[in-house]
mmCIF file of C-alpha atoms in Angstrom:
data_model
loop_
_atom_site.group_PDB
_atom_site.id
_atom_site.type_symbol
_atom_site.label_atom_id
_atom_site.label_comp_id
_atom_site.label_asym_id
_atom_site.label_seq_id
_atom_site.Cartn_x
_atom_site.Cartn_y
_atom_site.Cartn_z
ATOM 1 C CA UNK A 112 0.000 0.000 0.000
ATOM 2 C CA UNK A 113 2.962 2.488 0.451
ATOM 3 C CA UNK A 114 3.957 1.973 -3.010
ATOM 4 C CA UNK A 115 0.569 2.900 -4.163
ATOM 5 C CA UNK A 116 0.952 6.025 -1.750
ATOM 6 C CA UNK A 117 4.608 6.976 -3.310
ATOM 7 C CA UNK A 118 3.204 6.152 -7.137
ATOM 8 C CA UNK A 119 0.573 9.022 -6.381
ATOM 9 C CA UNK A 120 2.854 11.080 -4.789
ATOM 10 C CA UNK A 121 5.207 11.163 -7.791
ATOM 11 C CA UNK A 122 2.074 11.449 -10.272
ATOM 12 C CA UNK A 123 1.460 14.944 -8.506
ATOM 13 C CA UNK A 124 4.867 15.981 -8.071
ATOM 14 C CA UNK A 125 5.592 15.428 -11.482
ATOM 15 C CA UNK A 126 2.336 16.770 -13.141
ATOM 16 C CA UNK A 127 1.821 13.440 -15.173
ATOM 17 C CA UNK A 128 -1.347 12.329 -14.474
ATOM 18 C CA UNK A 129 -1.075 9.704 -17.290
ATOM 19 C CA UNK A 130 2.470 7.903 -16.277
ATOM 20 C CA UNK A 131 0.784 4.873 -14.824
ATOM 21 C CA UNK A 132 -2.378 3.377 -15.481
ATOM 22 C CA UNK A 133 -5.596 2.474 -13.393
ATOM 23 C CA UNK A 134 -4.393 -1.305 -13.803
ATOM 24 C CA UNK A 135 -1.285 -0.483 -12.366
ATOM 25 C CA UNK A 136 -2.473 0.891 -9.517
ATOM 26 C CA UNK A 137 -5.440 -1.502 -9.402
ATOM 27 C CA UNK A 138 -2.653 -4.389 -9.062
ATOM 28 C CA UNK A 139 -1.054 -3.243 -6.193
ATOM 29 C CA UNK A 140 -3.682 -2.597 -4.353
ATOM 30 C CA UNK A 141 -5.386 -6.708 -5.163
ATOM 31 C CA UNK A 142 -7.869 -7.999 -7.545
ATOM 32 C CA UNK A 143 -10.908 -5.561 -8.167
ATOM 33 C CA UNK A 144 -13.019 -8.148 -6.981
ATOM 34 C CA UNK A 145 -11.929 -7.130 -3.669
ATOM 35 C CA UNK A 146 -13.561 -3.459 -3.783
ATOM 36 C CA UNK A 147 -16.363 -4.759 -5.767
ATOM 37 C CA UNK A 148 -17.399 -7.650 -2.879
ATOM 38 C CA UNK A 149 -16.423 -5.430 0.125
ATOM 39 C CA UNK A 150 -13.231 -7.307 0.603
ATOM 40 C CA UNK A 151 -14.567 -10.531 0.285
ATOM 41 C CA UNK A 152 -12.882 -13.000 -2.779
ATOM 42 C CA UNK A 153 -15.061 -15.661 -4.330
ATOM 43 C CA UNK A 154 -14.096 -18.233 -6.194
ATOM 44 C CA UNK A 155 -15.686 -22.245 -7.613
ATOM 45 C CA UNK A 156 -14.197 -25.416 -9.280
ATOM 46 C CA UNK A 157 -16.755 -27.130 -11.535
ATOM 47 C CA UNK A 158 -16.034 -31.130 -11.254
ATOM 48 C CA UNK A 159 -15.301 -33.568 -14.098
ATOM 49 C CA UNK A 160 -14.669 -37.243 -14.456
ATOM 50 C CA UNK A 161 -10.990 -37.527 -15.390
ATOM 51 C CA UNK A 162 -10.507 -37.565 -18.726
ATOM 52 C CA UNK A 163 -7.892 -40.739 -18.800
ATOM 53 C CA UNK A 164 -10.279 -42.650 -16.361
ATOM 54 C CA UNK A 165 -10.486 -46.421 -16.818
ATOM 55 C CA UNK A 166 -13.648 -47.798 -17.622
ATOM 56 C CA UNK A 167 -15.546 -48.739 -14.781
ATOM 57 C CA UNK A 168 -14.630 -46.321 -12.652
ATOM 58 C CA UNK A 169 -17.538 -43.866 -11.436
ATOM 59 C CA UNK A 170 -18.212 -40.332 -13.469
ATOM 60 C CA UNK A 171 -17.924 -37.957 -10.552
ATOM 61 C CA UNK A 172 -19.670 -34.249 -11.667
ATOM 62 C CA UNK A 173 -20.208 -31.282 -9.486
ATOM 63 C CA UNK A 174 -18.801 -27.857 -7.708
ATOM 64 C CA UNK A 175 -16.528 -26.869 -5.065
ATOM 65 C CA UNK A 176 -17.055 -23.437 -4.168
ATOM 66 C CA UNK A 177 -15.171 -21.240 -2.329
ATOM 67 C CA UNK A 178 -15.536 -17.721 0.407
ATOM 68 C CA UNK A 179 -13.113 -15.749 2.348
ATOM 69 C CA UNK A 180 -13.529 -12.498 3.950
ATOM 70 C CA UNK A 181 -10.389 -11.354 4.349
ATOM 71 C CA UNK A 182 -6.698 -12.242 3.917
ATOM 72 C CA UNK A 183 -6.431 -13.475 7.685
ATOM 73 C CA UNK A 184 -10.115 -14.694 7.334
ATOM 74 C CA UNK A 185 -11.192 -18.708 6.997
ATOM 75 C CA UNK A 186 -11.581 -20.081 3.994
ATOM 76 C CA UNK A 187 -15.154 -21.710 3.498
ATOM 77 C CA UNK A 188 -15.370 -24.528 1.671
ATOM 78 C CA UNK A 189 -18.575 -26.107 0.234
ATOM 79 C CA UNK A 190 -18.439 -29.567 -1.532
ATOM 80 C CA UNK A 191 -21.343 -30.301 -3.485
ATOM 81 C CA UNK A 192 -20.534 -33.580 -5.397
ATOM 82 C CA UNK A 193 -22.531 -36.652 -7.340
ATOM 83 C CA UNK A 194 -22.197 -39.672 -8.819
ATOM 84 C CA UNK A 195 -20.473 -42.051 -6.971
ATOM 85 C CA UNK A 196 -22.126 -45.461 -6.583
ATOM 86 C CA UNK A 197 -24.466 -46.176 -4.074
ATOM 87 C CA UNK A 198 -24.081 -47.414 -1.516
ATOM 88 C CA UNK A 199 -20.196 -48.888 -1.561
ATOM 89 C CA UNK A 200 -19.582 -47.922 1.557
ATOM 90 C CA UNK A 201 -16.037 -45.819 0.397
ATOM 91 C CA UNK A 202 -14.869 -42.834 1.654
ATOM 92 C CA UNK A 203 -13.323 -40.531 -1.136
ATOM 93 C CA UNK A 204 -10.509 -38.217 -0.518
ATOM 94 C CA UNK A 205 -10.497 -34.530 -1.659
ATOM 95 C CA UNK A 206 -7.288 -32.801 -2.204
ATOM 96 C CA UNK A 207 -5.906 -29.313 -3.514
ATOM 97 C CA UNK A 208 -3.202 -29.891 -6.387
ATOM 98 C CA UNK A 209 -0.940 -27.873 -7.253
ATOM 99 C CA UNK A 210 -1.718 -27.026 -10.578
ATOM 100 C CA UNK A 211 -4.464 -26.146 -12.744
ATOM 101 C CA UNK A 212 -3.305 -27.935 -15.802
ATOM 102 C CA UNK A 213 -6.009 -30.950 -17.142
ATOM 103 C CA UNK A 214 -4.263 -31.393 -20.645
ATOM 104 C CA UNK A 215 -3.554 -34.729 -19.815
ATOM 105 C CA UNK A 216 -6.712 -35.283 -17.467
ATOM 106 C CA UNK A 217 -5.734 -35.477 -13.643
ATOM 107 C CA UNK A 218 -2.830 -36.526 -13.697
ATOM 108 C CA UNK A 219 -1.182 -33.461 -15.052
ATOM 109 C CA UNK A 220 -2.472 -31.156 -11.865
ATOM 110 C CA UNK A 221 1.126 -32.256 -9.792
ATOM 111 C CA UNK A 222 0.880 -33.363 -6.715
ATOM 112 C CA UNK A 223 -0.723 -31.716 -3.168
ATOM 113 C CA UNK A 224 -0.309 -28.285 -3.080
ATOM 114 C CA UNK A 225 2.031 -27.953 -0.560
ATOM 115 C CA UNK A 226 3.785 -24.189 -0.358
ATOM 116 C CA UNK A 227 5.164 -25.218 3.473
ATOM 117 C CA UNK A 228 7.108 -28.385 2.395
ATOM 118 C CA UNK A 229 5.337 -30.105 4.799
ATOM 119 C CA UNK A 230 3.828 -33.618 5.052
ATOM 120 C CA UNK A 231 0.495 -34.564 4.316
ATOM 121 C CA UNK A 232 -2.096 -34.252 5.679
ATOM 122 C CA UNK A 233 -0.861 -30.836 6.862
ATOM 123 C CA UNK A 234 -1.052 -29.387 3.351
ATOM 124 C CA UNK A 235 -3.303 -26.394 3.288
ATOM 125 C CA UNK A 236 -5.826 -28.157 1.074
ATOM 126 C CA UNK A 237 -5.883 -31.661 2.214
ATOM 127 C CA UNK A 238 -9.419 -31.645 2.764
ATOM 128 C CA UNK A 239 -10.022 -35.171 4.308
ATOM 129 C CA UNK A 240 -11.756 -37.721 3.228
ATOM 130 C CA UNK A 241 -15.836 -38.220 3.114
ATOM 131 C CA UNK A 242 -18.119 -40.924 2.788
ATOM 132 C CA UNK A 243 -21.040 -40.276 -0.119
ATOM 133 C CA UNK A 244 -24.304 -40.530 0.422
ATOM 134 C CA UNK A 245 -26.929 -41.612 -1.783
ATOM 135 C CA UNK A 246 -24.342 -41.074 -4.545
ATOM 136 C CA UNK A 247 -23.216 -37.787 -3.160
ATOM 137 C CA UNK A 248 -20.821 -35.725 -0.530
ATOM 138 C CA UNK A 249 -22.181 -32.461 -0.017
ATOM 139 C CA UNK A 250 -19.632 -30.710 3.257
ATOM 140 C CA UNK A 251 -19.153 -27.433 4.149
ATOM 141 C CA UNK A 252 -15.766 -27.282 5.628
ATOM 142 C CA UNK A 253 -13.170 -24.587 6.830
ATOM 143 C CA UNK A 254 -9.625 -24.768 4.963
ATOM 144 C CA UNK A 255 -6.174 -23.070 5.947
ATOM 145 C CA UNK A 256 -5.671 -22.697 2.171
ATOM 146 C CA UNK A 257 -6.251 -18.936 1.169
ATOM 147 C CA UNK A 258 -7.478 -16.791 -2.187
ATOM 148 C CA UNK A 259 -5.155 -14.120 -1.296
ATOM 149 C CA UNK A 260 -1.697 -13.278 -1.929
ATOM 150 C CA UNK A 261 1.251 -15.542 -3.102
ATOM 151 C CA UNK A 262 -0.404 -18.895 -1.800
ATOM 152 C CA UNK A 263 -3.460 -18.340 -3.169
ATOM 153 C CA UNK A 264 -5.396 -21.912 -4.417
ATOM 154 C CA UNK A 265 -6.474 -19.556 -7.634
ATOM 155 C CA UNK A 266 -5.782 -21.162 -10.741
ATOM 156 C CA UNK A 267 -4.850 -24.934 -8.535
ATOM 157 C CA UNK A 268 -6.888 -27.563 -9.195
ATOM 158 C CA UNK A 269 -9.280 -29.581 -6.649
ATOM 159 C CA UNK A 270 -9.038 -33.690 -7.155
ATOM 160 C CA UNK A 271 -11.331 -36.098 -5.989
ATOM 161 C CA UNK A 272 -9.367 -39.639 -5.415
ATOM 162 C CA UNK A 273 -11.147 -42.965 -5.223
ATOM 163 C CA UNK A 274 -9.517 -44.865 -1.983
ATOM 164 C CA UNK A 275 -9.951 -43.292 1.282
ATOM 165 C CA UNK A 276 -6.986 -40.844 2.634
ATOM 166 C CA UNK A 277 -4.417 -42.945 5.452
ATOM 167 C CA UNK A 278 -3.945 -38.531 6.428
ATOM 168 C CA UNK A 279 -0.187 -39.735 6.786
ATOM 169 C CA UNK A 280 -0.656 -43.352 9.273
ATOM 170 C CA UNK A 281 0.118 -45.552 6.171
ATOM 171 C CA UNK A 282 3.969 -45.998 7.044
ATOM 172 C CA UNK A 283 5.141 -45.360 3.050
ATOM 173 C CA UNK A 284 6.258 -42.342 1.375
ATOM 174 C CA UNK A 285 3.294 -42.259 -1.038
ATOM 175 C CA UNK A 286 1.360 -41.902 2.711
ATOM 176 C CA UNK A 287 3.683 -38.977 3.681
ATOM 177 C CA UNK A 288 2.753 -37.495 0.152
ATOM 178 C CA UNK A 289 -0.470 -37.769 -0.943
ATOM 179 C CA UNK A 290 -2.264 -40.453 1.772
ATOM 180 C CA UNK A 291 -2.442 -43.306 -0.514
ATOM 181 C CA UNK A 292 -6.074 -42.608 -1.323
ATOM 182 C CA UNK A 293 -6.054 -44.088 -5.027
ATOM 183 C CA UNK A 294 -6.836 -43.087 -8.784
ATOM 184 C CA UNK A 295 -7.974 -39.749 -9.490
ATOM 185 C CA UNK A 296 -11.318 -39.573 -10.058
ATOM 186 C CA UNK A 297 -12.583 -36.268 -11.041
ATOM 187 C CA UNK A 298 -10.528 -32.708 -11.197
ATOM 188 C CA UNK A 299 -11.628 -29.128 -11.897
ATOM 189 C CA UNK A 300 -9.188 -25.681 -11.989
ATOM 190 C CA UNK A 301 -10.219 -22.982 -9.245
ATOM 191 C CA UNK A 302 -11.425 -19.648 -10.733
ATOM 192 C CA UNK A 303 -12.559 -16.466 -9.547
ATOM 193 C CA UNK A 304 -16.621 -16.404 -9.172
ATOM 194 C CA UNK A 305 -19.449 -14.281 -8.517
ATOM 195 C CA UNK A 306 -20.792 -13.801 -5.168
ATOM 196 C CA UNK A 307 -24.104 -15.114 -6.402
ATOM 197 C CA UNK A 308 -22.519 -18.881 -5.451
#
């Protein structure tokens, strides 16, 4: 914000009231969704089956949708998911990846997103895992995973795996990594959204 200050400032001093643009300014000051929403960043992930799913597998579609207030605010997280079969009894695990790439379905979104190098399940969006009901997980959830700043989940994906998540008790690496919870299922890129969701 004190570089916004000083750029205005200098704009005065120097009688150029065309040196830098509204965008410029606009940038340092966040996303004009913030002024527009009274601080508060929206933002959803519309779910679909993995493209390089084997056959057989279930055709997960739905939305994960996303609130936060402020910077140092929660994240709100609401899961609204179908397809799965019913009942199967199997809990599905829901992870943040780290990118939002689905050129080669899935598997191309990395692995957890994980900007504290720590182990799972203490990644910022290792959601858990939840067990579907009548075909579906709907959860509303608070994450430590943020829309603001340089660890913002914009432009990450959100993965839905098919095994249930060890959260780090398997005794492997893979458990230390990603909790062993199976074949990706479903993916979808985060975006900016309209408060309306």
């Amino acid at each position: 914000m004190a570089n916004h200050y000083r750029y205005l400032l200098l704009m005065v001093l120097c009688g150029c009231h065309t040196c830098f643009s509204d965008d410029s300014i606009q940038n340092e000051m966040g996303p004009l969704e913030l002024t527009e929403n009274n601080g508060t960043l929206y933002a959803t992930c519309r779910m679909r089956p993995n493209s390089k799913l084997p056959t057989g597998m279930p055709k997960i579609y739905g939305q994960v949708m996303f609130k936060q207030a402020h910077a140092g605010g929660n994240l709100s997280v609401v899961i609204n998911l179908h397809g799965f079969p019913a009942p199967d009894g199997q809990h599905r695990a829901i992870h943040i990846h780290q990118y939002g790439d689905l050129s080669e379905g899935c598997s191309s979104t990395g692995g957890h997103y994980n900007p504290l190098s720590v182990n799972h399940p203490d990644h910022p969006g290792d959601f858990g895992h939840f067990l579907p009901l009548n075909g579906k997980i709907r959860q509303t959830l608070d994450s430590d995973a943020t829309l603001f700043g340089g660890p913002s989940v914009l432009g990450r994906s959100v993965v839905v795996r098919a095994k249930e998540d060890d959260l780090g008790l398997g005794g492997d690496a893979g458990s230390l990594l990603h909790g062993n919870a199976g074949e990706r299922l479903a993916c979808c890129v985060i975006g900016m959204a309209r408060p309306k969701h």
